[in-house]
CSV table of C-alpha atoms in Angstrom, one decimal:
chain,number,residue,atom,x,y,z
F,1,PRO,CA,17.9,-11.4,-12.9
F,2,VAL,CA,17.3,-15.0,-10.7
F,3,SER,CA,16.6,-17.8,-13.0
F,4,TYR,CA,13.0,-19.4,-11.4
F,5,SER,CA,10.5,-22.2,-13.1
F,6,GLY,CA,7.3,-22.5,-12.8
F,7,HIS,CA,4.7,-20.2,-14.8
F,8,PRO,CA,5.0,-17.1,-13.7
F,9,PRO,CA,2.4,-13.8,-13.1
F,10,CYS,CA,1.7,-12.4,-17.0
F,11,PRO,CA,3.6,-8.5,-16.6
F,12,ARG,CA,1.1,-6.6,-14.8
F,13,PHE,CA,1.9,-3.0,-12.0
F,14,GLY,CA,-0.7,-2.2,-9.7
F,15,HIS,CA,-0.3,-5.4,-8.0
F,16,THR,CA,0.3,-6.5,-4.3
F,17,GLY,CA,3.3,-8.5,-3.1
F,18,VAL,CA,3.3,-9.9,0.2
F,19,VAL,CA,5.6,-12.0,2.1
F,20,VAL,CA,4.6,-15.0,4.0
F,21,GLY,CA,7.4,-17.6,4.9
F,22,SER,CA,9.2,-17.4,2.8
F,23,GLU,CA,7.0,-17.6,-0.2
F,24,LEU,CA,6.6,-13.8,-1.7
F,25,ILE,CA,2.3,-14.1,-2.4
F,26,VAL,CA,1.1,-12.2,-6.1
F,27,PHE,CA,-2.5,-10.9,-6.4
F,28,GLY,CA,-4.4,-8.9,-8.8
F,29,GLY,CA,-3.4,-6.0,-10.8
F,30,SER,CA,-4.2,-4.1,-14.1
F,31,LYS,CA,-2.3,-6.0,-17.2
F,32,GLY,CA,-3.6,-2.6,-19.8
F,33,ARG,CA,-6.7,-1.8,-19.3
F,34,ALA,CA,-8.4,-5.3,-17.6
F,35,TYR,CA,-7.9,-6.2,-13.7
F,36,LEU,CA,-6.4,-9.4,-12.5
F,37,ASN,CA,-8.2,-11.3,-10.0
F,38,ASP,CA,-5.2,-14.6,-10.4
F,39,LEU,CA,-3.8,-15.3,-7.6
F,40,HIS,CA,0.0,-16.4,-7.0
F,41,ARG,CA,2.8,-18.0,-4.9
F,42,LEU,CA,6.8,-17.7,-5.7
F,43,ASP,CA,8.3,-20.1,-3.3
F,44,THR,CA,11.8,-17.9,-3.2
F,45,GLY,CA,13.5,-22.1,-1.8
F,46,ALA,CA,13.4,-23.2,-4.9
F,47,TRP,CA,13.1,-19.8,-7.1
F,48,ARG,CA,9.4,-21.5,-8.7
F,49,TRP,CA,6.4,-19.7,-9.5
F,50,LEU,CA,2.9,-21.5,-8.9
F,51,LYS,CA,-0.3,-20.6,-9.8
F,52,PHE,CA,-2.6,-22.3,-7.7
F,53,GLU,CA,-7.2,-21.6,-7.6
F,54,ALA,CA,-7.9,-20.9,-3.3
F,55,THR,CA,-10.8,-22.3,-2.1
F,56,GLY,CA,-14.2,-19.7,-1.8
F,57,ARG,CA,-15.0,-16.7,-3.2
F,58,PHE,CA,-12.3,-14.6,-4.7
F,59,PRO,CA,-12.6,-10.7,-4.4
F,60,SER,CA,-13.4,-9.4,-7.9
F,61,PRO,CA,-10.7,-8.1,-10.6
F,62,ARG,CA,-8.6,-4.8,-9.3
F,63,SER,CA,-5.7,-2.7,-9.1
F,64,SER,CA,-4.2,-0.7,-6.2
F,65,HIS,CA,-5.9,-2.1,-4.0
F,66,SER,CA,-4.2,-3.1,-0.1
F,67,MET,CA,-2.9,-6.9,1.1
F,68,THR,CA,-1.6,-6.7,4.7
F,69,LEU,CA,-0.8,-10.0,5.8
F,70,VAL,CA,-1.9,-10.2,10.0
F,71,GLY,CA,-0.8,-13.4,12.3
F,72,THR,CA,-1.4,-16.0,9.2
F,73,GLU,CA,-4.5,-14.4,7.3
F,74,LEU,CA,-4.1,-11.8,4.3
F,75,VAL,CA,-6.3,-8.7,4.3
F,76,LEU,CA,-7.6,-6.8,0.7
F,77,PHE,CA,-9.2,-4.4,1.2
F,78,GLY,CA,-10.3,-1.2,-1.8
F,79,GLY,CA,-8.6,-0.7,-4.7
F,80,ILE,CA,-10.4,0.1,-8.4
F,81,GLY,CA,-12.0,-2.4,-10.4
F,82,GLU,CA,-14.6,-2.4,-13.4
F,83,GLY,CA,-17.6,-1.1,-13.0
F,84,VAL,CA,-20.4,-0.5,-16.1
F,85,PRO,CA,-18.5,-1.2,-19.1
F,86,GLY,CA,-16.1,1.1,-20.2
F,87,HIS,CA,-16.2,2.8,-16.1
F,88,VAL,CA,-14.0,2.5,-13.6
F,89,HIS,CA,-14.9,2.4,-10.0
F,90,CYS,CA,-13.5,2.5,-6.4
F,91,LEU,CA,-14.0,-0.3,-4.2
F,92,ASN,CA,-14.4,-0.5,-0.6
F,93,ASP,CA,-15.5,-3.8,0.1
F,94,LEU,CA,-13.0,-6.4,2.5
F,95,HIS,CA,-11.3,-9.8,1.6
F,96,VAL,CA,-9.3,-12.1,3.6
F,97,LEU,CA,-6.8,-15.5,1.9
F,98,ASP,CA,-6.5,-17.5,5.3
F,99,THR,CA,-2.3,-18.7,4.4
F,100,LYS,CA,-3.0,-22.1,6.5
F,101,THR,CA,-6.2,-23.1,4.2
F,102,TRP,CA,-5.4,-20.5,0.9
F,103,ALA,CA,-9.7,-20.3,2.0
F,104,TRP,CA,-11.5,-16.3,0.6
F,105,SER,CA,-13.5,-15.2,3.3
F,106,GLN,CA,-15.5,-11.6,3.5
F,107,PRO,CA,-16.1,-11.7,6.5
F,108,LEU,CA,-18.5,-8.7,7.9
F,109,THR,CA,-17.0,-5.3,9.3
F,110,THR,CA,-19.1,-3.0,11.4
F,111,GLY,CA,-18.0,-0.3,12.6
F,112,SER,CA,-17.0,3.3,10.5
F,113,LEU,CA,-16.0,1.4,6.7
F,114,PRO,CA,-13.7,3.1,5.1
F,115,SER,CA,-14.8,5.1,1.4
F,116,PRO,CA,-13.8,3.4,-1.5
F,117,ARG,CA,-10.6,3.9,-2.6
F,118,PHE,CA,-7.6,3.0,-4.3
F,119,VAL,CA,-3.6,3.6,-4.3
F,120,HIS,CA,-4.5,3.9,-0.1
F,121,ARG,CA,-1.9,2.2,2.0
F,122,ALA,CA,-2.2,-0.1,5.1
F,123,VAL,CA,-0.2,-1.4,7.3
F,124,CYS,CA,0.0,-4.1,10.1
F,125,ILE,CA,0.4,-3.5,14.5
F,126,GLY,CA,-0.4,-6.1,16.1
F,127,THR,CA,-3.8,-7.7,15.6
F,128,THR,CA,-4.6,-4.2,14.0
F,129,MET,CA,-4.0,-3.1,10.3
F,130,PHE,CA,-4.1,0.9,10.1
F,131,MET,CA,-5.0,2.5,7.3
F,132,PHE,CA,-3.8,6.2,5.7
F,133,GLY,CA,-4.4,8.2,2.9
F,134,GLY,CA,-5.6,6.8,-0.3
F,135,ARG,CA,-7.8,8.3,-4.1
F,136,THR,CA,-11.2,8.4,-5.5
F,137,GLU,CA,-11.8,7.7,-9.5
F,138,GLU,CA,-12.2,11.5,-9.2
F,139,LYS,CA,-8.9,12.1,-8.3
F,140,MET,CA,-10.2,13.3,-5.1
F,141,LYS,CA,-7.3,12.8,-2.2
F,142,PHE,CA,-7.2,11.2,1.4
F,143,ASN,CA,-5.5,11.7,4.1
F,144,ASP,CA,-8.3,10.1,6.6
F,145,LEU,CA,-6.6,7.2,8.9
F,146,TYR,CA,-8.8,4.0,10.0
F,147,SER,CA,-8.1,1.0,12.2
F,148,LEU,CA,-9.6,-2.0,11.7
F,149,ASP,CA,-9.6,-4.7,14.6
F,150,THR,CA,-9.0,-8.4,13.0
F,151,THR,CA,-10.3,-9.6,16.8
F,152,THR,CA,-14.1,-7.9,16.2
F,153,MET,CA,-13.7,-6.9,12.7
F,154,ILE,CA,-14.5,-3.4,14.4
F,155,TRP,CA,-13.7,0.0,11.7
F,156,GLU,CA,-13.0,2.8,13.4
F,157,ARG,CA,-11.7,6.8,12.0
F,158,ARG,CA,-9.4,7.7,14.0
F,159,LEU,CA,-9.8,11.3,15.2
F,160,ASP,CA,-8.2,10.7,18.1
F,161,VAL,CA,-4.6,11.6,17.1
F,162,GLU,CA,-2.8,14.5,18.0
F,163,GLY,CA,-0.9,16.2,15.7
F,164,VAL,CA,-0.5,17.1,11.9
F,165,PRO,CA,-1.5,14.9,9.9
F,166,PRO,CA,0.0,14.3,6.1
F,167,LYS,CA,-1.7,16.0,3.8
F,168,PRO,CA,-4.4,14.0,1.5
F,169,ARG,CA,-2.8,11.9,-1.1
F,170,GLY,CA,-2.8,8.8,-2.6
F,171,GLY,CA,0.8,6.2,-3.7
F,172,HIS,CA,2.5,7.2,-1.1
F,173,GLY,CA,5.3,5.1,1.8
F,174,CYS,CA,3.8,3.7,4.5
F,175,VAL,CA,6.2,1.8,6.2
F,176,VAL,CA,6.1,0.1,9.9
F,177,ILE,CA,9.2,0.6,13.0
F,178,GLY,CA,8.4,-0.9,16.5
F,179,GLN,CA,5.2,0.7,17.3
F,180,SER,CA,5.2,3.3,14.8
F,181,ILE,CA,3.4,4.2,11.0
F,182,LEU,CA,6.0,6.3,8.4
F,183,VAL,CA,4.3,7.6,5.8
F,184,PHE,CA,7.0,9.6,2.9
F,185,CYS,CA,6.4,10.6,-0.8
F,186,GLY,CA,3.3,9.9,-2.7
F,187,ARG,CA,1.0,12.0,-5.3
F,188,LEU,CA,-0.9,15.4,-3.4
F,189,GLN,CA,-3.8,17.0,-4.8
F,190,GLY,CA,-3.2,18.6,-8.1
F,191,ASP,CA,-1.0,15.5,-8.8
F,192,VAL,CA,1.8,17.6,-7.7
F,193,CYS,CA,4.3,14.4,-6.3
F,194,VAL,CA,6.0,16.1,-2.6
F,195,GLY,CA,10.1,14.0,-1.7
F,196,PRO,CA,10.6,13.5,1.7
F,197,SER,CA,13.6,17.4,1.5
F,198,THR,CA,10.7,19.0,1.2
F,199,ASP,CA,7.8,17.3,3.2
F,200,GLY,CA,9.3,15.8,5.3
F,201,VAL,CA,8.8,11.8,6.6
F,202,HIS,CA,5.9,11.7,8.3
F,203,ARG,CA,6.2,9.2,11.3
F,204,LEU,CA,2.4,8.2,13.6
F,205,ASN,CA,3.6,6.9,17.4
F,206,THR,CA,1.1,3.7,17.7
F,207,ALA,CA,2.1,3.3,21.3
F,208,THR,CA,1.2,6.7,23.3
F,209,THR,CA,-2.5,7.5,23.8
F,210,PRO,CA,-3.9,9.6,22.3
F,211,MET,CA,-1.7,8.3,18.5
F,212,ARG,CA,0.6,11.6,17.4
F,213,TRP,CA,1.9,12.6,14.2
F,214,THR,CA,5.1,14.2,13.9
F,215,CYS,CA,7.1,15.4,11.2
F,216,ARG,CA,10.2,15.6,10.2
F,217,THR,CA,12.4,16.9,6.9
F,218,ASP,CA,15.7,17.1,8.5
F,219,ILE,CA,17.4,13.9,8.4
F,220,PRO,CA,21.2,14.1,6.7
F,221,GLY,CA,22.0,12.4,3.4
F,222,LEU,CA,20.8,12.6,0.3
F,223,ALA,CA,17.0,12.6,0.5
F,224,PRO,CA,14.6,10.5,-2.4
F,225,SER,CA,13.5,13.4,-5.0
F,226,ALA,CA,9.7,13.3,-4.8
F,227,ARG,CA,7.9,10.7,-6.1
F,228,GLY,CA,4.8,8.4,-6.3
F,229,ALA,CA,3.8,4.5,-6.4
F,230,HIS,CA,7.0,3.6,-5.1
F,231,GLY,CA,8.8,0.3,-3.3
F,232,CYS,CA,9.6,0.6,-0.2
F,233,THR,CA,10.2,-2.1,2.4
F,234,ILE,CA,12.3,-2.6,6.1
F,235,VAL,CA,15.6,-5.0,6.0
F,236,GLN,CA,17.4,-5.3,9.0
F,237,GLY,CA,15.9,-2.0,10.3
F,238,ARG,CA,16.9,0.4,7.2
F,239,LEU,CA,14.5,1.4,5.2
F,240,MET,CA,14.5,0.4,1.6
F,241,LEU,CA,13.2,2.7,-1.5
F,242,PHE,CA,13.2,2.3,-4.9
F,243,GLY,CA,12.0,3.7,-8.1
F,244,GLY,CA,8.4,5.2,-8.6
F,245,TYR,CA,7.5,8.0,-10.7
F,246,GLY,CA,8.2,11.9,-10.9
F,247,HIS,CA,7.6,14.6,-12.5
F,248,ILE,CA,9.6,16.6,-15.0
F,249,GLN,CA,8.5,19.6,-16.5
F,250,GLN,CA,9.4,20.4,-19.6
F,251,GLY,CA,10.7,23.8,-21.7
F,252,ALA,CA,9.9,27.0,-19.7
F,253,ALA,CA,8.4,27.0,-16.3
F,254,GLU,CA,5.2,26.8,-18.0
F,255,GLY,CA,5.8,23.9,-20.3
F,256,PRO,CA,4.2,20.6,-20.0
F,257,ILE,CA,5.0,18.2,-17.1
F,258,ILE,CA,5.6,14.7,-18.0
F,259,GLU,CA,6.0,12.4,-15.4
F,260,HIS,CA,9.0,9.3,-15.9
F,261,ALA,CA,10.2,6.6,-14.2
F,262,LEU,CA,12.5,6.7,-11.8
F,263,GLY,CA,15.4,2.7,-10.7
F,264,ASP,CA,17.0,4.5,-7.7
F,265,LEU,CA,17.0,3.2,-4.6
F,266,HIS,CA,17.9,4.8,-1.2
F,267,VAL,CA,18.7,4.0,2.1
F,268,LEU,CA,17.2,5.3,5.6
F,269,ARG,CA,18.7,3.7,8.7
F,270,LEU,CA,15.4,3.5,11.3
F,271,LEU,CA,17.1,5.1,14.7
F,272,ASP,CA,14.6,6.7,16.5
F,273,GLU,CA,16.5,9.8,17.0
F,274,ASP,CA,16.3,9.5,12.7
F,275,VAL,CA,12.5,9.2,12.9
């Protein structure tokens, strides 16, 4: 493990971690049954953790939200938090953290606001944030696609897309390569996890008019097993995928299905012809 100084975040899951320059910004998550809305910075030059208080109105405590860097602003959407004491509820509010002033704001948005959800994924291409999938607290999964123009703060549900979209899911992987968005793995309706060998790697080409979904299941090499809630990122033109959880069945075919944590690393070199 890396040695560091300062005051690290408490143990948690369902948080977000976004790189801004040479710093890692961590927000929210869950610790046991408690939801968090604290903000931490890791200076990767000095390997020093700093908990700091931004100004403005903080988002309410939450987990499994999205936080996306758009220019110099971090755009936070949705997640799950505590509603009536003892009950949880999904959120569909939007907050912006200015990384120049470290001030929170809650700008007014118009257009087709996405419904409340968590374990969705959001990425940025230019000044547009794209959001795909997620689920409700009643376990209903989504495969809808939304875009947010961050210059006008107008939401749009993107129905102008050709091709077959990925099946409804949550906890999936979602990364940007060039002008395309890749979606893979995740948990489908019925809480079944899928992987690239059975469900493929889905690609949304945002550079075409209209945008278009395609899918490949024949990418060479040893594909990751079915999983959800894994970590993934792009490093020097390679998709790095690590961990998550999968399902194994105990005993006979009718035996109980249990979740298990994964600790494997997979790398996909992202040539255009690969996806």
